[in-house]
Amino acid sequence: MATEHPPAHPPRIGFVSLGCPKATVDSEHILTRLRAEGYDLTPSYDGAELVIVNTCGFIDAAVEESLEVIGEALAENGRVLVTGCLGARADLIRAAHPQVLAITGPHDLDAVMAAVHRELPAPHDPFQSLVPPQGVRLTPRHYAYLKVSEGCNHRCAFCIIPSLRGDLVSRPLGEILTEAERLVEAGVRELLVIAQDTSAYGLDLRYRPDFWKGRPLKSDLVTLARSLGELPAWVRMHYVYPYPHVDELIPLMADGVILPYLDMPLQHGAERVLKAMRRPAAAERVLERLERWRGVCPDLVLRSTFIVGFPGETHAEFECLLDFIRAARLDRVGCFPYSAVAGAAANELPDPVPEEVKQERLARFMEVQAAISRDKLALRIGQRLTVLVDEVDDDEVIARSVGDAPEIDGVVVIPGAWELDPGDFIEVVVTDSGDHDLWAEPVED
């Protein structure tokens, strides 16, 4: 009887992941499934028998980057599957790159795997042991994104996410907490909680109880945060809209259950612009809540993002935005000039702001915010902080404090050579500050 011999190597797939942290989590799920089925994975085109590109399609610049990467993958390899947010606009992809083998939309693991199986069948004997318990991840070993829901119920005028990813679908609470526990057991020291709208978690489930470790737990944001806080890791909350129940998170931060850090996309400070954006138009109430929160948790670090140059934004409304950020004195801020997104309702609004005016307003906004950040960071000099090490180089260590999310906020620079590893927690004393970063030296007790 003839003996079947396994192939010299498992089928090899190249993978490119673009876009936001939510897309990163989708990529990790795809990679985990591929590894579970015995595929070999590579970050390059060379030697790959198939390439998957997980795309972003939120703004025009992201669409252009995605199309460019797809073209590069076709030129370098020739066998390409496309998934992700831009996959929802398959006609656009086909018009630019008719050679792609298949296109699937975002958050559709089964469709991706069906396309992979069609183009590159799985090995006969999958090796489940090749998959670590925490799955395959694209982030460094010591931090991980934890996605708690998919989609969004908001209909912001500048955004097309609901048309790409659908309405809110919350994950079961027990499933989230089990994943978080596995990540921490695998060495993750920081969990970054993400969703399109994290504060809406559980709304679609009507907050019905779920079970974790035999305990019935309400499926809502506060219970989720409190339960995650039981794990020995930093818990950082992102994409939290200022719903009333968010007030209940602040005492958890004050008590050290989760990090005193809140990422809250506010977008503007002028009431008419907020209404045109279809956002809550209550800037004054936001300022009152910020003051209340800081009273409960003086160490609270607040991050937000804003848009300048939204259609119809007047000079006076832009000045109102500057007044708002001066009053809010947020710690970490991102700002973007308005970019027309195909399919967004805002494209139909009158009085578009000229591009040069957008750029002027962006520069002024960031100048004002840099001064606020510089002043606030200067107050840290002499303070003792716990930091998490991200990188260790020959002449310096790059770390982050509780006020710094990876990739989007500042860092804590520790000059010199130190025997440390990424993922270490250490105590430092702040010695200097800049517009966005701190400098420090380790505390040697």
XYZ file of C-alpha atoms in Angstrom:
445
model
C 0.000 0.000 0.000
C 1.380 3.401 -0.956
C 2.297 5.734 1.851
C 1.291 9.392 1.650
C 4.102 11.763 2.511
C 3.373 15.211 3.927
C 4.456 18.182 1.822
C 7.983 19.539 2.301
C 6.492 22.549 4.069
C 2.980 23.677 4.952
C 1.213 26.064 2.551
C 2.629 29.518 3.172
C 0.500 32.677 3.359
C 1.732 36.257 3.427
C -0.310 38.753 5.421
C -0.552 42.564 5.407
C -2.652 44.304 8.064
C -3.718 47.939 7.609
C -5.981 50.274 9.571
C -7.064 50.832 13.155
C -6.746 48.626 16.271
C -10.151 47.107 15.525
C -8.797 45.900 12.172
C -5.681 44.625 13.946
C -7.879 42.396 16.106
C -9.648 41.083 12.993
C -6.224 40.287 11.501
C -5.225 38.439 14.668
C -8.368 36.293 14.450
C -7.622 35.418 10.801
C -3.987 34.600 11.574
C -4.999 32.442 14.532
C -7.392 30.439 12.356
C -4.789 30.047 9.616
C -2.206 28.817 12.106
C -4.747 26.451 13.679
C -5.341 24.869 10.269
C -1.627 24.325 9.741
C -0.758 27.156 7.354
C 2.686 28.713 7.568
C 2.611 32.512 7.965
C 5.048 35.090 6.672
C 5.100 38.907 6.817
C 6.681 39.118 3.335
C 5.630 38.354 -0.207
C 8.669 36.178 -0.926
C 7.878 32.498 -0.872
C 4.194 33.054 -0.088
C 1.765 30.977 -2.114
C -1.039 33.417 -1.327
C -1.212 36.931 0.149
C -4.061 38.328 2.252
C -4.427 42.125 2.570
C -6.672 43.356 5.399
C -7.645 46.841 4.258
C -8.904 50.104 5.722
C -11.524 52.212 3.948
C -12.457 54.889 6.469
C -10.989 57.991 4.810
C -9.668 58.706 1.334
C -6.024 58.467 2.423
C -6.696 55.002 3.869
C -8.451 53.905 0.674
C -5.479 55.084 -1.399
C -3.030 53.267 0.871
C -5.075 50.063 0.716
C -5.290 50.148 -3.088
C -1.566 50.851 -3.282
C -0.712 47.897 -1.025
C -3.021 45.591 -2.998
C -1.213 46.665 -6.187
C 2.150 46.072 -4.553
C 1.097 42.584 -3.418
C -0.121 41.749 -6.925
C 3.124 42.984 -8.467
C 5.343 41.147 -5.985
C 3.326 37.949 -5.636
C 0.324 37.853 -7.958
C -2.059 35.760 -5.823
C -3.980 38.122 -3.547
C -7.115 37.944 -1.386
C -8.575 41.211 -0.061
C -10.604 41.613 3.138
C -11.448 44.358 5.628
C -13.389 47.605 5.475
C -12.511 48.431 1.880
C -13.798 44.982 0.958
C -17.298 46.396 1.416
C -16.590 48.409 -1.748
C -15.644 45.470 -3.949
C -16.467 47.360 -7.154
C -13.802 49.959 -6.333
C -11.198 47.259 -5.718
C -12.136 45.341 -8.888
C -11.950 48.530 -10.965
C -8.399 49.202 -9.742
C -7.198 45.605 -9.477
C -9.310 43.095 -11.405
C -6.670 40.389 -10.816
C -7.466 39.890 -7.113
C -8.664 36.361 -6.416
C -11.407 37.177 -3.916
C -12.814 40.063 -1.868
C -14.575 39.812 1.496
C -15.928 42.474 3.838
C -14.837 43.366 7.375
C -15.202 41.052 10.346
C -16.065 38.046 8.164
C -13.673 35.301 9.203
C -15.702 32.478 7.639
C -15.730 34.147 4.219
C -11.976 34.759 4.388
C -11.292 31.130 5.269
C -13.615 29.882 2.526
C -11.653 31.948 -0.014
C -8.341 30.674 1.370
C -9.519 27.055 1.181
C -10.625 27.587 -2.401
C -7.303 29.063 -3.513
C -4.896 27.164 -1.238
C -6.328 24.057 0.437
C -5.436 23.466 4.066
C -2.900 20.765 5.012
C -4.405 17.348 5.606
C -3.353 17.314 9.258
C -3.818 20.653 11.026
C -1.608 21.130 14.064
C -3.755 22.746 16.734
C -0.737 22.700 19.070
C 0.928 25.295 16.839
C -1.559 27.879 18.129
C -0.727 29.414 21.510
C -3.680 29.697 23.918
C -3.863 33.463 23.426
C -3.936 33.111 19.621
C -1.674 34.797 17.074
C -1.138 38.490 17.791
C 0.366 41.412 15.883
C 1.139 43.535 18.943
C 4.227 43.125 21.144
C 3.995 40.338 23.696
C 3.301 42.632 26.653
C 0.149 44.433 25.453
C -2.944 43.433 23.502
C -6.120 44.933 22.106
C -9.318 43.445 23.520
C -12.277 44.093 21.216
C -15.577 43.944 23.111
C -18.075 44.658 20.337
C -18.418 45.126 16.619
C -20.306 47.826 14.687
C -21.947 51.033 15.843
C -25.473 52.427 16.307
C -24.405 56.050 15.760
C -24.916 57.734 12.410
C -22.288 60.470 12.540
C -22.342 62.553 9.370
C -18.616 62.151 8.706
C -18.450 58.378 9.263
C -19.344 55.290 7.207
C -18.418 52.646 9.787
C -22.037 51.408 10.249
C -22.292 50.807 6.491
C -19.027 48.841 6.622
C -19.371 46.975 9.921
C -23.077 47.163 10.724
C -24.892 48.020 13.932
C -23.650 47.269 17.429
C -23.061 43.600 18.226
C -21.602 43.034 21.703
C -19.577 39.942 22.516
C -20.707 37.749 25.423
C -19.155 39.015 28.661
C -17.842 35.592 29.661
C -16.132 35.183 26.297
C -14.379 38.558 26.647
C -13.185 37.838 30.181
C -11.960 34.364 29.243
C -9.943 35.835 26.354
C -8.534 38.525 28.661
C -7.524 35.902 31.214
C -5.728 33.841 28.543
C -3.874 36.925 27.336
C -2.682 37.807 30.828
C -1.618 34.221 31.486
C 0.453 34.429 28.278
C 2.371 37.467 29.550
C 0.231 40.438 28.494
C 0.712 43.271 30.982
C -1.730 45.771 29.471
C -5.198 45.242 27.986
C -6.446 47.974 25.653
C -10.238 47.758 25.547
C -11.565 48.806 22.138
C -14.729 48.886 20.022
C -16.340 51.348 17.647
C -18.283 52.587 20.689
C -16.981 50.924 23.838
C -19.428 52.716 26.141
C -22.388 51.153 24.308
C -21.210 47.661 25.277
C -24.158 45.428 26.190
C -26.883 47.749 24.885
C -27.904 45.302 22.155
C -27.897 42.478 24.716
C -30.177 44.529 26.973
C -27.440 44.052 29.576
C -28.596 40.489 30.234
C -26.389 38.485 32.630
C -23.659 36.204 31.370
C -21.453 33.825 33.339
C -17.749 33.898 34.128
C -16.205 31.414 36.558
C -19.700 30.390 37.615
C -20.734 33.939 38.527
C -23.662 35.723 36.857
C -22.477 39.149 35.683
C -24.443 41.958 34.050
C -23.328 42.603 30.470
C -22.527 46.295 30.759
C -19.454 48.509 30.575
C -18.993 49.065 34.302
C -19.244 45.359 35.149
C -16.855 44.574 32.302
C -14.332 47.131 33.583
C -14.631 45.961 37.183
C -14.169 42.318 36.151
C -11.170 43.071 33.938
C -9.689 44.951 36.875
C -9.497 41.672 38.789
C -6.744 40.522 36.422
C -3.083 41.403 37.146
C -2.703 43.803 34.207
C -3.247 47.422 33.284
C -6.727 47.976 31.781
C -7.017 50.985 29.462
C -10.372 52.171 28.076
C -10.591 53.492 24.509
C -13.367 54.944 22.311
C -15.698 55.777 25.203
C -18.526 58.160 24.344
C -19.599 60.368 27.278
C -22.831 58.530 28.138
C -24.178 59.131 31.672
C -23.121 55.691 32.924
C -19.483 56.505 32.110
C -19.536 58.480 35.384
C -19.479 55.109 37.160
C -16.072 54.270 35.665
C -14.331 57.154 37.398
C -14.463 55.716 40.958
C -12.981 52.482 39.559
C -10.095 54.563 38.225
C -9.700 56.421 41.517
C -9.534 53.067 43.338
C -6.909 51.645 40.971
C -9.211 48.964 39.529
C -8.554 50.197 35.972
C -6.137 52.832 34.700
C -7.134 56.485 35.278
C -7.213 57.018 31.511
C -10.196 57.716 29.300
C -10.140 58.007 25.514
C -13.282 59.950 24.599
C -13.783 61.167 20.983
C -15.420 64.609 21.309
C -14.789 65.893 17.726
C -15.666 69.595 18.244
C -16.648 72.286 20.739
C -19.141 74.389 18.757
C -22.797 73.410 19.165
C -23.885 73.988 15.556
C -20.937 71.983 14.182
C -21.642 69.130 16.590
C -25.272 69.056 15.457
C -24.166 69.041 11.816
C -21.867 66.140 12.657
C -24.838 64.395 14.343
C -22.887 64.306 17.576
C -24.145 65.171 21.085
C -24.149 68.982 21.190
C -23.431 69.612 24.847
C -19.934 71.091 25.143
C -20.767 72.991 28.357
C -22.059 69.834 30.036
C -18.921 67.994 28.933
C -16.779 70.609 30.663
C -18.857 70.273 33.832
C -18.448 66.498 33.788
C -14.689 66.741 33.255
C -14.474 68.945 36.335
C -16.550 66.453 38.329
C -14.468 63.505 37.168
C -11.233 65.235 38.107
C -12.689 65.907 41.534
C -13.273 62.183 42.000
C -10.007 61.079 40.360
C -7.368 63.844 40.365
C -4.904 61.659 38.402
C -7.351 61.150 35.516
C -5.735 61.425 32.066
C -8.115 62.395 29.268
C -7.498 61.800 25.576
C -9.723 62.938 22.725
C -9.807 63.514 18.981
C -11.179 66.469 17.036
C -11.960 67.427 13.448
C -11.202 70.852 11.986
C -12.512 72.150 8.683
C -15.827 70.299 8.829
C -18.142 71.597 6.051
C -19.607 74.943 7.083
C -17.207 75.466 10.017
C -16.843 79.237 10.354
C -13.917 81.162 11.765
C -15.976 81.906 14.886
C -16.822 78.226 15.339
C -13.170 77.272 15.017
C -12.323 79.864 17.684
C -15.056 78.275 19.816
C -13.263 74.943 19.426
C -9.991 76.519 20.575
C -11.782 78.025 23.581
C -13.172 74.574 24.372
C -9.799 72.825 24.403
C -8.301 75.659 26.468
C -11.079 75.159 29.021
C -11.004 71.350 28.902
C -7.198 71.134 29.264
C -7.118 67.597 27.931
C -3.912 65.640 28.386
C -3.660 63.853 25.040
C -5.302 65.117 21.852
C -5.351 64.134 18.207
C -6.710 66.395 15.484
C -7.481 65.736 11.839
C -8.572 67.970 8.976
C -11.961 66.924 7.634
C -11.631 64.394 4.841
C -14.585 63.589 2.596
C -15.351 59.876 2.783
C -17.289 58.323 -0.080
C -20.797 57.585 1.168
C -20.676 59.942 4.182
C -23.670 62.242 4.686
C -21.373 65.197 5.424
C -20.323 65.290 1.774
C -23.700 66.810 0.913
C -23.337 69.707 3.350
C -22.812 73.190 1.894
C -19.834 75.528 2.320
C -16.839 73.167 2.223
C -13.771 74.607 3.917
C -10.815 75.166 1.542
C -7.914 72.775 2.068
C -5.448 75.546 2.907
C -7.807 76.839 5.604
C -8.118 73.328 7.047
C -4.349 73.064 7.293
C -4.047 76.518 8.892
C -6.669 75.570 11.491
C -4.984 72.231 12.142
C -1.656 73.980 12.772
C -3.250 76.518 15.136
C -5.165 73.815 16.989
C -2.049 71.708 17.535
C -0.073 74.780 18.633
C -2.654 75.542 21.323
C -2.839 71.916 22.445
C 0.953 71.512 22.480
C 1.188 74.400 24.955
C -1.450 72.752 27.175
C 0.360 69.417 26.998
C 3.730 71.063 27.676
C 2.397 72.824 30.771
C 0.716 69.706 32.138
C 3.753 67.477 31.568
C 6.059 70.025 33.242
C 4.087 69.470 36.450
C 5.264 65.845 36.365
C 8.908 66.769 36.926
C 10.012 65.337 40.249
C 7.094 62.908 40.445
C 7.548 59.192 40.909
C 5.747 57.079 38.284
C 5.220 53.425 37.483
C 6.029 52.816 33.816
C 5.759 49.858 31.460
C 8.824 49.178 29.309
C 8.155 49.020 25.547
C 11.645 49.022 24.000
C 15.186 48.524 25.272
C 17.997 50.019 23.182
C 21.733 50.286 23.830
C 21.545 53.884 25.006
C 17.956 54.339 26.210
C 14.762 52.656 27.295
C 11.349 53.659 25.931
C 8.488 53.199 28.384
C 4.972 54.460 29.013
C 3.146 55.721 32.078
C -0.515 55.153 32.898
C -1.185 58.314 30.856
C 0.294 56.952 27.625
C -1.439 54.539 25.261
C 0.854 52.785 22.778
C 1.400 54.301 19.334
C -0.862 57.349 19.839
C 0.414 59.102 22.979
C 3.783 60.225 24.265
C 6.461 58.086 25.899
C 8.766 58.136 28.902
C 12.424 58.143 27.800
C 14.945 56.648 30.217
C 18.478 57.530 29.030
C 21.294 55.045 29.499
C 21.797 51.300 29.334
C 19.664 49.295 31.746
C 19.087 45.576 32.256
C 15.390 45.629 31.466
C 13.033 43.792 29.125
C 9.901 44.880 27.284
C 6.959 44.220 29.582
C 8.820 45.095 32.787
C 7.150 47.481 35.242
C 9.610 49.828 36.942
C 9.494 52.894 39.175
C 11.025 56.102 37.813
C 11.413 59.738 38.801
C 10.626 62.304 36.097
C 13.608 64.571 35.362
C 12.465 66.564 32.307
C 9.529 67.090 29.960
C 8.707 68.274 26.443
C 5.588 68.947 24.409
C 4.473 65.307 24.478
C 7.136 63.161 26.175
C 8.785 62.777 29.569
C 12.354 61.907 30.556
C 13.061 59.943 33.706
C 15.546 57.835 35.613
C 14.884 54.580 37.479
C 14.392 54.659 41.223
C 17.103 52.575 42.812
C 15.866 51.697 46.308
